[in-house]
Tab-separated table of C-alpha atoms in Angstrom:
chain	number	residue	atom	x	y	z
J	647	MET	CA	136.741	96.953	111.783
J	648	ASN	CA	139.578	98.655	113.991
J	649	PRO	CA	139.436	102.278	111.768
J	650	ALA	CA	143.118	101.691	112.915
J	651	VAL	CA	143.454	98.659	110.790
J	652	ASN	CA	143.898	99.391	107.119
J	653	THR	CA	146.003	96.672	105.947
J	654	LEU	CA	146.591	93.157	106.079
J	655	ASP	CA	149.756	92.859	107.904
J	656	GLU	CA	148.367	95.454	109.593
J	657	MET	CA	145.395	93.354	110.697
J	658	ALA	CA	147.490	90.469	111.308
J	659	LYS	CA	149.927	92.262	114.287
J	660	VAL	CA	146.747	92.546	115.875
J	661	ILE	CA	145.190	89.074	115.224
J	662	TYR	CA	148.528	87.942	117.072
J	663	ARG	CA	147.425	89.136	120.441
J	664	CYS	CA	143.965	88.925	120.018
J	665	GLN	CA	142.595	87.433	123.129
J	666	LYS	CA	138.905	87.923	122.662
J	667	CYS	CA	138.137	84.459	122.993
J	668	ARG	CA	139.700	81.202	125.353
J	669	LEU	CA	141.291	79.775	121.736
J	670	HIS	CA	144.263	81.676	123.047
J	671	ARG	CA	145.305	81.058	126.050
J	672	LYS	CA	146.661	77.628	124.637
J	673	ARG	CA	147.782	78.876	120.933
J	674	LEU	CA	151.743	78.820	120.377
J	675	HIS	CA	150.642	81.867	117.062
J	676	ALA	CA	147.348	82.852	116.024
J	677	VAL	CA	147.451	82.222	112.618
J	678	PRO	CA	145.832	85.337	110.798
J	679	GLY	CA	146.414	83.967	107.198
J	680	GLU	CA	148.857	84.605	104.008
J	681	GLY	CA	149.121	85.569	100.357
J	682	SER	CA	148.082	88.622	98.698
J	683	PRO	CA	146.238	91.369	99.459
J	684	ASP	CA	145.037	91.387	95.904
J	685	ALA	CA	143.622	88.135	95.279
J	686	ARG	CA	141.192	87.018	93.137
J	687	ILE	CA	140.956	83.500	95.072
J	688	MET	CA	140.857	83.134	98.904
J	689	PHE	CA	140.705	79.631	100.671
J	690	ILE	CA	139.062	79.615	104.293
J	691	GLY	CA	139.689	76.069	105.790
J	692	GLU	CA	138.121	75.565	109.747
J	693	ALA	CA	140.769	76.247	112.287
J	694	PRO	CA	144.804	75.846	112.278
J	695	GLY	CA	145.932	72.797	113.076
J	696	ALA	CA	148.922	71.860	115.249
J	697	GLU	CA	151.437	72.868	112.251
J	698	GLU	CA	150.193	75.946	111.374
J	699	ASP	CA	150.081	76.479	115.160
J	700	ARG	CA	152.752	75.330	115.686
J	701	THR	CA	154.697	77.886	112.703
J	702	GLY	CA	151.811	80.799	112.263
J	703	ARG	CA	151.121	79.605	108.414
J	704	PRO	CA	147.979	78.421	107.147
J	705	PHE	CA	148.116	75.463	105.549
J	706	MET	CA	150.990	74.121	106.587
J	707	GLY	CA	150.835	70.205	107.507
J	708	PRO	CA	149.688	67.347	106.086
J	709	SER	CA	146.631	68.695	104.631
J	710	GLY	CA	148.673	72.321	103.447
J	711	ARG	CA	151.212	69.558	101.314
J	712	PHE	CA	147.754	67.860	99.885
J	713	LEU	CA	146.510	71.878	98.962
J	714	ASP	CA	150.261	71.925	97.154
J	715	GLN	CA	149.696	69.036	94.796
J	716	LEU	CA	146.349	70.880	93.676
J	717	PHE	CA	147.550	74.061	93.694
J	718	THR	CA	150.793	72.555	91.227
J	719	ALA	CA	148.223	70.135	89.177
J	720	ASN	CA	146.016	73.215	88.279
J	721	LYS	CA	149.074	76.032	88.082
J	722	ILE	CA	147.765	77.762	91.218
J	723	ARG	CA	150.360	79.633	92.608
J	724	ARG	CA	149.762	79.133	96.414
J	725	SER	CA	151.500	82.861	96.554
J	726	ALA	CA	148.038	84.472	94.095
J	727	VAL	CA	145.582	82.932	96.765
J	728	PHE	CA	144.983	84.396	100.191
J	729	LEU	CA	144.461	81.352	102.491
J	730	THR	CA	143.229	81.619	105.657
J	731	SER	CA	140.193	80.151	108.913
J	732	CYS	CA	137.599	80.613	110.255
J	733	VAL	CA	138.947	81.020	113.074
J	734	LYS	CA	142.207	82.172	113.833
J	735	CYS	CA	143.416	79.960	117.061
J	736	ARG	CA	143.535	75.881	116.674
J	737	PRO	CA	140.897	74.357	118.672
J	738	PRO	CA	142.050	72.238	121.439
J	739	GLY	CA	142.879	68.725	120.595
J	740	ASN	CA	141.924	69.312	117.079
J	741	ARG	CA	137.760	69.724	117.748
J	742	ASP	CA	135.500	71.359	116.347
J	743	PRO	CA	135.718	75.594	116.754
J	744	ARG	CA	132.492	76.274	118.814
J	745	SER	CA	130.008	79.015	118.144
J	746	ARG	CA	131.055	81.626	120.072
J	747	GLU	CA	134.516	80.738	118.544
J	748	LEU	CA	133.114	81.193	115.146
J	749	ASN	CA	131.124	84.352	115.368
J	750	ILE	CA	133.826	85.902	117.229
J	751	CYS	CA	136.146	85.709	115.018
J	752	THR	CA	134.324	86.142	111.697
J	753	THR	CA	133.149	89.299	112.667
J	754	THR	CA	136.855	90.548	113.984
J	755	TRP	CA	138.393	88.930	111.507
J	756	LEU	CA	137.535	87.087	108.913
J	757	LEU	CA	134.855	89.327	107.359
J	758	PRO	CA	137.100	92.029	107.819
J	759	GLN	CA	139.572	90.446	106.205
J	760	ILE	CA	137.827	89.075	103.000
J	761	ASP	CA	136.026	93.182	103.217
J	762	LEU	CA	139.823	94.270	102.312
J	763	ILE	CA	140.552	92.104	99.723
J	764	LYS	CA	137.341	91.782	97.866
J	765	PRO	CA	137.992	88.186	96.380
J	766	LYS	CA	136.015	86.820	93.276
J	767	ILE	CA	135.320	84.196	95.037
J	768	ILE	CA	135.919	82.077	97.871
J	769	VAL	CA	136.416	78.270	98.092
J	770	LEU	CA	135.136	77.172	101.065
J	771	CYS	CA	136.921	73.857	102.116
J	772	GLY	CA	134.815	72.054	104.187
J	773	ARG	CA	131.066	71.663	105.991
J	774	ILE	CA	132.475	74.288	109.165
J	775	ALA	CA	133.195	77.061	106.228
J	776	ALA	CA	130.365	76.360	104.194
J	777	ARG	CA	127.698	76.482	106.866
J	778	LEU	CA	129.596	79.310	108.430
J	779	LEU	CA	129.281	81.714	105.218
J	780	LEU	CA	126.619	80.233	103.258
J	781	LYS	CA	124.256	80.890	106.525
J	782	TYR	CA	122.553	77.583	105.701
J	783	PRO	CA	123.345	73.472	106.644
J	784	VAL	CA	125.020	72.058	103.749
J	785	ARG	CA	126.340	68.584	103.442
J	786	ILE	CA	129.845	68.918	100.751
J	787	ALA	CA	129.140	65.871	99.005
J	788	ASP	CA	125.576	67.059	97.939
J	789	VAL	CA	127.284	70.598	96.403
J	790	HIS	CA	131.102	70.115	96.096
J	791	GLY	CA	132.776	71.353	92.490
J	792	THR	CA	129.883	74.046	92.440
J	793	LEU	CA	129.983	77.935	92.288
J	794	ARG	CA	126.962	79.136	94.399
J	795	ARG	CA	126.163	83.151	94.941
J	796	HIS	CA	125.411	84.301	98.543
J	797	ASN	CA	125.189	87.882	99.044
J	798	GLY	CA	126.687	89.060	96.109
J	799	GLN	CA	129.689	86.901	96.582
J	800	GLY	CA	130.995	84.030	95.024
J	801	TYR	CA	131.421	81.161	96.910
J	802	PHE	CA	133.140	77.430	95.173
J	803	ILE	CA	132.757	74.531	97.242
J	804	THR	CA	135.241	71.724	97.737
J	805	TYR	CA	136.401	69.413	100.216
J	806	HIS	CA	139.037	70.480	103.533
J	807	PRO	CA	142.510	69.247	102.574
J	808	ALA	CA	141.989	66.940	105.585
J	809	VAL	CA	138.885	65.001	104.443
J	810	GLY	CA	141.217	64.148	101.171
J	811	LEU	CA	143.919	62.985	102.641
J	812	ARG	CA	141.606	60.231	104.776
J	813	PHE	CA	139.469	59.603	102.143
J	814	PRO	CA	140.036	58.317	99.112
J	815	LYS	CA	137.370	59.347	97.174
J	816	ALA	CA	137.019	62.823	98.527
J	817	ALA	CA	140.675	62.851	97.082
J	818	SER	CA	139.507	62.313	93.535
J	819	PHE	CA	136.368	64.432	94.114
J	820	MET	CA	139.026	67.181	95.064
J	821	ARG	CA	140.858	66.596	92.436
J	822	SER	CA	137.654	66.891	90.175
J	823	ASP	CA	136.739	69.945	92.219
J	824	PHE	CA	139.873	71.882	91.779
J	825	LYS	CA	139.984	71.460	87.839
J	826	ILE	CA	136.648	72.820	87.746
J	827	LEU	CA	138.021	75.853	89.917
J	828	ALA	CA	141.325	77.002	87.386
J	829	GLY	CA	138.771	76.432	84.849
J	830	LEU	CA	137.207	79.546	87.297
J	831	MET	CA	140.064	81.616	87.792
J	832	ALA	CA	141.125	81.886	84.380
J	833	GLY	CA	137.394	83.587	83.620
J	834	ILE	CA	138.386	86.098	86.134
């Protein structure tokens, strides 16, 4: 991390100008993330979508509205958590982020964000985030709703809210997962 970057706000200012990979070429806005710098819980998704690119804010489109419903149903305040994604710029055509893009954003931005926030639990929303941070292949269907430890960090695994919107069964699993997560949050 740049030694001049000591806060999430300072980091966000640098992320807005980042040109370390090709994703910056077509973005409207980089999406560094938002929420409490002292968050006990950090949510990590895959990448910004169209609405996130337009607004510069994470989880703002339809999947963000679904996530907000899950928050409300479980008395989780959006302002009390930190929301971000593996990559900070929208991949063209909403494709999955490529390995190089993930590697650059993870080492340059995501891991330093985690170091600054020091969350008790990181919620991995979907397979891209889960595979990236757990460092092994993950089938969300097999591990959702579970808390895993990796390198001393607690990771809670669930589906990405966009998957919950498309598949009713995944939405049902997410509702159950968030009840488990709310219980975990009460204990930390």
